[in-house]
PDB file of C-alpha atoms in Angstrom:
ATOM      1  CA  MET O 906      56.940  55.920 126.922  1.00 44.00           C
ATOM      2  CA  HIS O 907      54.299  58.646 127.816  1.00 42.00           C
ATOM      3  CA  PRO O 908      52.183  59.439 125.253  1.00 41.00           C
ATOM      4  CA  PHE O 909      52.999  62.745 125.518  1.00 37.00           C
ATOM      5  CA  ARG O 910      56.625  63.384 126.380  1.00 42.00           C
ATOM      6  CA  GLU O 911      59.211  63.860 123.748  1.00 40.00           C
ATOM      7  CA  PRO O 912      61.622  60.607 122.837  1.00 41.00           C
ATOM      8  CA  PRO O 913      65.223  61.582 124.245  1.00 44.00           C
ATOM      9  CA  LEU O 914      67.596  62.849 121.927  1.00 42.00           C
ATOM     10  CA  ARG O 915      70.151  61.029 120.481  1.00 44.00           C
ATOM     11  CA  PRO O 916      73.660  61.618 120.009  1.00 46.00           C
ATOM     12  CA  CYS O 917      74.894  62.564 116.200  1.00 43.00           C
ATOM     13  CA  ARG O 918      76.978  59.865 114.590  1.00 48.00           C
ATOM     14  CA  ALA O 919      79.451  61.213 112.489  1.00 46.00           C
ATOM     15  CA  PRO O 920      78.929  59.848 108.852  1.00 47.00           C
ATOM     16  CA  ALA O 921      80.918  57.170 107.254  1.00 49.00           C
ATOM     17  CA  ASP O 922      83.355  57.290 105.394  1.00 48.00           C
ATOM     18  CA  GLY O 923      82.766  57.754 101.517  1.00 49.00           C
ATOM     19  CA  VAL O 924      79.548  59.301 103.020  1.00 48.00           C
ATOM     20  CA  THR O 925      78.453  63.015 103.060  1.00 49.00           C
ATOM     21  CA  SER O 926      76.975  64.876 106.363  1.00 48.00           C
ATOM     22  CA  GLY O 927      73.536  64.555 103.715  1.00 50.00           C
ATOM     23  CA  GLY O 928      73.806  60.952 103.374  1.00 50.00           C
ATOM     24  CA  GLU O 929      74.876  61.079  99.744  1.00 47.00           C
ATOM     25  CA  PRO O 930      78.138  59.253  98.696  1.00 51.00           C
ATOM     26  CA  GLU O 931      81.060  61.493  98.513  1.00 53.00           C
ATOM     27  CA  ASP O 932      82.239  62.527  94.844  1.00 62.00           C
ATOM     28  CA  ASP O 933      84.618  60.060  93.597  1.00 72.00           C
ATOM     29  CA  PRO O 934      86.413  60.081  90.206  1.00 68.00           C
ATOM     30  CA  ALA O 935      84.456  57.921  88.087  1.00 63.00           C
ATOM     31  CA  ALA O 936      81.892  59.925  89.299  1.00 67.00           C
ATOM     32  CA  ARG O 937      83.139  63.008  88.127  1.00 66.00           C
ATOM     33  CA  GLY O 938      85.016  61.937  84.955  1.00 59.00           C
ATOM     34  CA  ALA O 939      81.235  60.903  83.421  1.00 61.00           C
ATOM     35  CA  ARG O 940      80.111  64.560  84.639  1.00 65.00           C
ATOM     36  CA  LYS O 941      83.253  65.540  82.938  1.00 59.00           C
ATOM     37  CA  LYS O 942      82.590  63.636  79.552  1.00 65.00           C
ATOM     38  CA  ALA O 943      78.216  64.674  79.888  1.00 66.00           C
ATOM     39  CA  SER O 944      79.966  68.595  79.902  1.00 70.00           C
ATOM     40  CA  ILE O 945      81.755  67.746  76.651  1.00 74.00           C
ATOM     41  CA  ARG O 946      78.852  65.960  75.027  1.00 83.00           C
ATOM     42  CA  ARG O 947      76.980  68.438  75.798  1.00 86.00           C
ATOM     43  CA  GLU O 948      79.086  71.221  74.358  1.00 88.00           C
ATOM     44  CA  GLU O 949      79.415  69.211  71.304  1.00 92.00           C
ATOM     45  CA  ILE O 950      75.570  68.822  70.623  1.00 92.00           C
ATOM     46  CA  ILE O 951      75.278  72.862  71.345  1.00 89.00           C
ATOM     47  CA  ALA O 952      78.132  73.468  68.319  1.00 88.00           C
ATOM     48  CA  ILE O 953      76.314  71.056  66.000  1.00 92.00           C
ATOM     49  CA  ALA O 954      73.069  73.171  66.728  1.00 90.00           C
ATOM     50  CA  ALA O 955      74.758  75.962  66.306  1.00 85.00           C
ATOM     51  CA  ASP O 956      75.759  75.023  62.480  1.00 87.00           C
ATOM     52  CA  ILE O 957      72.270  73.776  61.976  1.00 91.00           C
ATOM     53  CA  PHE O 958      70.626  77.005  63.498  1.00 86.00           C
ATOM     54  CA  ALA O 959      72.523  79.211  61.066  1.00 80.00           C
ATOM     55  CA  THR O 960      71.919  77.198  57.977  1.00 83.00           C
ATOM     56  CA  LYS O 961      67.949  76.091  58.373  1.00 85.00           C
ATOM     57  CA  GLY O 962      67.184  79.269  60.735  1.00 81.00           C
ATOM     58  CA  TYR O 963      65.155  78.102  63.472  1.00 83.00           C
ATOM     59  CA  ASP O 964      62.074  77.202  62.127  1.00 83.00           C
ATOM     60  CA  GLY O 965      63.964  75.797  60.214  1.00 88.00           C
ATOM     61  CA  ALA O 966      65.746  72.892  61.794  1.00 90.00           C
ATOM     62  CA  SER O 967      64.251  69.905  64.103  1.00 92.00           C
ATOM     63  CA  LEU O 968      65.426  68.358  67.074  1.00 92.00           C
ATOM     64  CA  ARG O 969      65.441  64.969  64.768  1.00 93.00           C
ATOM     65  CA  ASP O 970      68.071  67.151  62.402  1.00 95.00           C
ATOM     66  CA  ILE O 971      70.410  67.675  65.732  1.00 94.00           C
ATOM     67  CA  ALA O 972      69.899  64.329  67.090  1.00 93.00           C
ATOM     68  CA  GLU O 973      70.629  62.567  63.465  1.00 94.00           C
ATOM     69  CA  ARG O 974      74.060  64.593  63.125  1.00 94.00           C
ATOM     70  CA  ALA O 975      74.946  64.091  66.971  1.00 92.00           C
ATOM     71  CA  GLY O 976      74.861  60.438  66.231  1.00 93.00           C
ATOM     72  CA  LEU O 977      71.883  60.681  69.212  1.00 92.00           C
ATOM     73  CA  THR O 978      68.530  59.137  69.094  1.00 91.00           C
ATOM     74  CA  LYS O 979      65.839  61.699  70.147  1.00 89.00           C
ATOM     75  CA  ALA O 980      65.273  59.980  73.237  1.00 89.00           C
ATOM     76  CA  ALA O 981      68.810  60.778  74.206  1.00 90.00           C
ATOM     77  CA  LEU O 982      68.981  63.989  72.882  1.00 91.00           C
ATOM     78  CA  TYR O 983      65.753  64.865  75.343  1.00 88.00           C
ATOM     79  CA  TYR O 984      67.921  63.594  78.009  1.00 87.00           C
ATOM     80  CA  HIS O 985      70.198  66.805  77.005  1.00 86.00           C
ATOM     81  CA  PHE O 986      67.756  68.961  76.436  1.00 89.00           C
ATOM     82  CA  PRO O 987      63.707  68.819  76.770  1.00 87.00           C
ATOM     83  CA  ASP O 988      62.955  71.008  73.651  1.00 88.00           C
ATOM     84  CA  LYS O 989      64.128  73.019  70.851  1.00 87.00           C
ATOM     85  CA  GLU O 990      63.926  76.337  72.404  1.00 85.00           C
ATOM     86  CA  GLN O 991      66.164  75.570  75.509  1.00 87.00           C
ATOM     87  CA  ILE O 992      69.038  74.272  73.018  1.00 89.00           C
ATOM     88  CA  PHE O 993      68.347  77.815  71.143  1.00 86.00           C
ATOM     89  CA  GLU O 994      68.657  79.558  74.214  1.00 84.00           C
ATOM     90  CA  ILE O 995      71.776  77.790  75.565  1.00 86.00           C
ATOM     91  CA  VAL O 996      72.916  78.315  72.225  1.00 83.00           C
ATOM     92  CA  VAL O 997      72.490  82.297  71.720  1.00 83.00           C
ATOM     93  CA  MET O 998      73.126  83.036  75.553  1.00 85.00           C
ATOM     94  CA  SER O 999      76.400  81.384  75.729  1.00 83.00           C
ATOM     95  CA  ARG O1000      78.017  83.187  72.854  1.00 84.00           C
ATOM     96  CA  MET O1001      76.028  86.176  73.943  1.00 88.00           C
ATOM     97  CA  GLU O1002      77.649  86.300  77.389  1.00 90.00           C
ATOM     98  CA  SER O1003      81.374  85.132  76.105  1.00 89.00           C
ATOM     99  CA  LEU O1004      81.085  87.803  73.460  1.00 91.00           C
ATOM    100  CA  ILE O1005      80.311  90.567  76.059  1.00 95.00           C
ATOM    101  CA  ALA O1006      83.173  89.531  78.193  1.00 95.00           C
ATOM    102  CA  ASP O1007      85.559  89.356  75.486  1.00 96.00           C
ATOM    103  CA  VAL O1008      84.871  92.517  73.410  1.00 97.00           C
ATOM    104  CA  GLY O1009      84.396  94.368  77.130  1.00 97.00           C
ATOM    105  CA  GLU O1010      88.194  93.426  77.933  1.00 97.00           C
ATOM    106  CA  HIS O1011      89.472  94.318  75.122  1.00 98.00           C
ATOM    107  CA  VAL O1012      87.260  97.586  75.193  1.00 98.00           C
ATOM    108  CA  ALA O1013      88.866  98.544  78.553  1.00 97.00           C
ATOM    109  CA  ALA O1014      92.419  97.256  77.232  1.00 98.00           C
ATOM    110  CA  ALA O1015      92.042 100.206  74.932  1.00 98.00           C
ATOM    111  CA  GLY O1016      92.430 102.556  77.372  1.00 96.00           C
ATOM    112  CA  ASP O1017      90.307 105.970  77.646  1.00 95.00           C
ATOM    113  CA  ASP O1018      90.812 106.829  73.882  1.00 97.00           C
ATOM    114  CA  PRO O1019      87.702 106.871  72.412  1.00 97.00           C
ATOM    115  CA  ILE O1020      88.786 106.149  68.801  1.00 97.00           C
ATOM    116  CA  LYS O1021      91.137 103.222  69.998  1.00 98.00           C
ATOM    117  CA  ARG O1022      87.573 101.440  71.925  1.00 98.00           C
ATOM    118  CA  ILE O1023      86.381 101.553  69.063  1.00 98.00           C
ATOM    119  CA  GLU O1024      88.489 100.071  66.982  1.00 98.00           C
ATOM    120  CA  ALA O1025      89.786  97.417  70.046  1.00 98.00           C
ATOM    121  CA  PHE O1026      84.940  96.525  69.338  1.00 98.00           C
ATOM    122  CA  VAL O1027      85.427  95.943  66.219  1.00 98.00           C
ATOM    123  CA  GLU O1028      88.936  94.202  66.358  1.00 97.00           C
ATOM    124  CA  ALA O1029      87.424  92.318  69.138  1.00 97.00           C
ATOM    125  CA  SER O1030      83.897  91.584  67.362  1.00 96.00           C
ATOM    126  CA  ALA O1031      85.525  90.619  64.316  1.00 96.00           C
ATOM    127  CA  THR O1032      88.223  87.700  65.444  1.00 95.00           C
ATOM    128  CA  ARG O1033      85.121  86.377  67.106  1.00 92.00           C
ATOM    129  CA  ILE O1034      83.579  86.381  64.355  1.00 89.00           C
ATOM    130  CA  ASP O1035      86.356  84.430  62.423  1.00 89.00           C
ATOM    131  CA  SER O1036      86.497  81.494  65.447  1.00 87.00           C
ATOM    132  CA  ASP O1037      82.639  81.287  65.539  1.00 83.00           C
ATOM    133  CA  ARG O1038      81.390  82.085  62.329  1.00 84.00           C
ATOM    134  CA  THR O1039      77.861  79.580  62.709  1.00 77.00           C
ATOM    135  CA  GLY O1040      77.587  80.574  66.433  1.00 73.00           C
ATOM    136  CA  TRP O1041      77.337  84.744  65.393  1.00 79.00           C
ATOM    137  CA  ILE O1042      74.778  83.411  62.291  1.00 78.00           C
ATOM    138  CA  SER O1043      72.757  81.386  64.940  1.00 71.00           C
ATOM    139  CA  SER O1044      72.894  84.691  67.640  1.00 70.00           C
ATOM    140  CA  SER O1045      72.279  87.594  64.495  1.00 68.00           C
ATOM    141  CA  ASN O1046      68.330  88.735  64.076  1.00 52.00           C
ATOM    142  CA  THR O1047      67.476  85.648  65.644  1.00 59.00           C
ATOM    143  CA  PHE O1048      66.337  87.580  69.206  1.00 55.00           C
ATOM    144  CA  TRP O1049      62.354  87.315  68.067  1.00 54.00           C
ATOM    145  CA  SER O1050      62.704  83.503  67.081  1.00 60.00           C
ATOM    146  CA  PHE O1051      61.705  82.795  70.841  1.00 61.00           C
ATOM    147  CA  GLU O1052      58.340  81.192  71.461  1.00 63.00           C
ATOM    148  CA  ASN O1053      58.844  82.133  74.960  1.00 63.00           C
ATOM    149  CA  ALA O1054      58.676  86.171  76.069  1.00 63.00           C
ATOM    150  CA  GLN O1055      61.251  85.374  79.138  1.00 71.00           C
ATOM    151  CA  ASN O1056      63.811  83.713  77.398  1.00 69.00           C
ATOM    152  CA  ARG O1057      62.968  86.845  74.537  1.00 74.00           C
ATOM    153  CA  VAL O1058      63.447  90.160  76.621  1.00 81.00           C
ATOM    154  CA  ARG O1059      66.852  88.346  78.141  1.00 82.00           C
ATOM    155  CA  ILE O1060      68.297  87.560  74.872  1.00 81.00           C
ATOM    156  CA  VAL O1061      67.889  91.474  73.603  1.00 83.00           C
ATOM    157  CA  ALA O1062      69.252  92.118  77.301  1.00 89.00           C
ATOM    158  CA  GLN O1063      72.065  90.948  76.055  1.00 90.00           C
ATOM    159  CA  ARG O1064      71.985  91.900  72.715  1.00 89.00           C
ATOM    160  CA  ASP O1065      71.514  95.847  74.132  1.00 93.00           C
ATOM    161  CA  ALA O1066      74.594  95.353  76.701  1.00 95.00           C
ATOM    162  CA  TYR O1067      76.738  94.446  73.582  1.00 95.00           C
ATOM    163  CA  GLU O1068      76.126  97.087  71.328  1.00 96.00           C
ATOM    164  CA  LYS O1069      75.856  99.542  74.373  1.00 97.00           C
ATOM    165  CA  ILE O1070      79.454  99.066  74.803  1.00 98.00           C
ATOM    166  CA  LEU O1071      79.839 100.408  71.391  1.00 98.00           C
ATOM    167  CA  ARG O1072      77.563 103.338  71.721  1.00 98.00           C
ATOM    168  CA  ASP O1073      78.912 104.915  75.161  1.00 98.00           C
ATOM    169  CA  ALA O1074      82.650 104.837  72.606  1.00 98.00           C
ATOM    170  CA  VAL O1075      81.268 106.904  70.210  1.00 98.00           C
ATOM    171  CA  LYS O1076      78.976 109.271  72.137  1.00 98.00           C
ATOM    172  CA  GLU O1077      82.425 109.736  74.536  1.00 97.00           C
ATOM    173  CA  GLY O1078      83.952 110.700  70.850  1.00 97.00           C
ATOM    174  CA  ILE O1079      81.878 113.191  70.191  1.00 97.00           C
ATOM    175  CA  ALA O1080      81.246 114.504  73.831  1.00 97.00           C
ATOM    176  CA  ARG O1081      85.470 115.359  73.560  1.00 97.00           C
ATOM    177  CA  GLY O1082      85.773 116.454  69.738  1.00 96.00           C
ATOM    178  CA  VAL O1083      86.886 113.897  68.629  1.00 96.00           C
ATOM    179  CA  LEU O1084      84.031 112.403  66.171  1.00 97.00           C
ATOM    180  CA  ARG O1085      81.022 115.139  64.667  1.00 95.00           C
ATOM    181  CA  GLU O1086      78.231 115.399  65.991  1.00 95.00           C
ATOM    182  CA  ARG O1087      75.743 112.844  64.862  1.00 95.00           C
ATOM    183  CA  ASP O1088      73.652 110.505  66.529  1.00 97.00           C
ATOM    184  CA  ALA O1089      75.536 108.111  68.498  1.00 97.00           C
ATOM    185  CA  GLY O1090      72.769 105.181  68.504  1.00 96.00           C
ATOM    186  CA  LEU O1091      73.026 105.663  64.548  1.00 96.00           C
ATOM    187  CA  VAL O1092      76.471 105.505  63.860  1.00 96.00           C
ATOM    188  CA  SER O1093      76.773 102.028  66.167  1.00 97.00           C
ATOM    189  CA  ARG O1094      74.225 100.209  64.170  1.00 95.00           C
ATOM    190  CA  LEU O1095      76.616 101.139  60.981  1.00 96.00           C
ATOM    191  CA  ILE O1096      79.214  99.238  61.960  1.00 97.00           C
ATOM    192  CA  LEU O1097      77.188  96.711  63.943  1.00 95.00           C
ATOM    193  CA  ALA O1098      74.780  96.106  60.930  1.00 93.00           C
ATOM    194  CA  GLY O1099      78.528  95.666  58.830  1.00 94.00           C
ATOM    195  CA  LEU O1100      79.944  93.393  61.464  1.00 93.00           C
ATOM    196  CA  SER O1101      76.652  91.669  61.025  1.00 89.00           C
ATOM    197  CA  GLY O1102      76.412  90.684  58.112  1.00 89.00           C
ATOM    198  CA  LEU O1103      80.165  89.569  57.644  1.00 91.00           C
ATOM    199  CA  PRO O1104      80.086  86.145  58.073  1.00 88.00           C
ATOM    200  CA  ARG O1105      77.115  85.304  55.441  1.00 86.00           C
ATOM    201  CA  TRP O1106      79.737  86.123  52.826  1.00 90.00           C
ATOM    202  CA  HIS O1107      83.176  86.521  53.888  1.00 90.00           C
ATOM    203  CA  LYS O1108      85.064  83.457  52.836  1.00 90.00           C
ATOM    204  CA  ALA O1109      87.866  82.840  55.306  1.00 87.00           C
ATOM    205  CA  ASP O1110      90.430  81.872  53.159  1.00 90.00           C
ATOM    206  CA  GLY O1111      89.437  85.021  50.812  1.00 91.00           C
ATOM    207  CA  PRO O1112      91.725  87.834  49.731  1.00 94.00           C
ATOM    208  CA  MET O1113      91.108  89.869  53.616  1.00 95.00           C
ATOM    209  CA  SER O1114      90.831  88.583  57.151  1.00 94.00           C
ATOM    210  CA  ALA O1115      86.819  89.374  58.563  1.00 94.00           C
ATOM    211  CA  GLN O1116      89.228  91.625  60.842  1.00 96.00           C
ATOM    212  CA  GLU O1117      90.704  93.702  58.052  1.00 96.00           C
ATOM    213  CA  VAL O1118      87.148  93.727  56.540  1.00 96.00           C
ATOM    214  CA  GLY O1119      86.154  95.281  59.935  1.00 96.00           C
ATOM    215  CA  ARG O1120      89.029  97.520  59.785  1.00 96.00           C
ATOM    216  CA  GLN O1121      87.947  99.064  56.564  1.00 96.00           C
ATOM    217  CA  TYR O1122      84.562  98.909  57.102  1.00 96.00           C
ATOM    218  CA  LEU O1123      85.113 101.197  60.084  1.00 96.00           C
ATOM    219  CA  ASP O1124      87.461 103.391  58.201  1.00 95.00           C
ATOM    220  CA  PHE O1125      84.179 104.139  55.958  1.00 94.00           C
ATOM    221  CA  VAL O1126      82.662 105.525  59.044  1.00 94.00           C
ATOM    222  CA  LEU O1127      85.202 107.036  60.146  1.00 94.00           C
ATOM    223  CA  ASN O1128      86.611 108.861  57.663  1.00 92.00           C
ATOM    224  CA  GLY O1129      84.382 108.147  54.724  1.00 89.00           C
ATOM    225  CA  LEU O1130      85.160 107.733  50.971  1.00 86.00           C
ATOM    226  CA  LYS O1131      84.964 111.636  49.779  1.00 82.00           C
ATOM    227  CA  VAL O1132      88.229 112.562  48.964  1.00 84.00           C
ATOM    228  CA  GLU O1133      89.039 116.207  49.866  1.00 74.00           C
ATOM    229  CA  ARG O1134      90.071 118.820  47.885  1.00 75.00           C
ATOM    230  CA  ASP O1135      91.321 122.450  48.134  1.00 65.00           C
TER     231      ASP O1135
END
């Protein structure tokens, strides 16, 4: 072949059966099953980590705690998560994303009445608390535990997005004259403070459900305690 002449082009051959055009074997049921099993195991680890973070806090929890509870060696845990902060980020981010979607859907379904929207926010949030207490506690008041500033920024943005759903409804209520002229941010924080503290003291088998507590909190905020007398 001439040293400066390009080699002739060869026709492309169709990939063999069971092989993709990139040369990789096509997916098969066994591979899909293995990935599904790994995904389920990963979710189990995240749930265990959420419980440990809720009990011990971020600083008090260790990878060894999580590995032992999950029945894994630390090396096996590293296969799923390289460090504690990544597990914590996933615990918080996954729950915040799900919370925002769920609460936002309930508030939207309540229509354009701002009071109904506020009630829907509290009801949906209380329901989430009832179904995922450890996840809520892990996510609540832990935004500054992150050493990585980028992680912190993402988590705070999620928290703000959740709070904005309530604050917008309060602002709308004030604008329409169905709520008194008060700082919407302060009103929202008062409601959120009650919700955030609820799973720390409320018992699932207590005399009131989390939703009933949430409704009473909201009644205190909207109607107060003072009896009006003629």
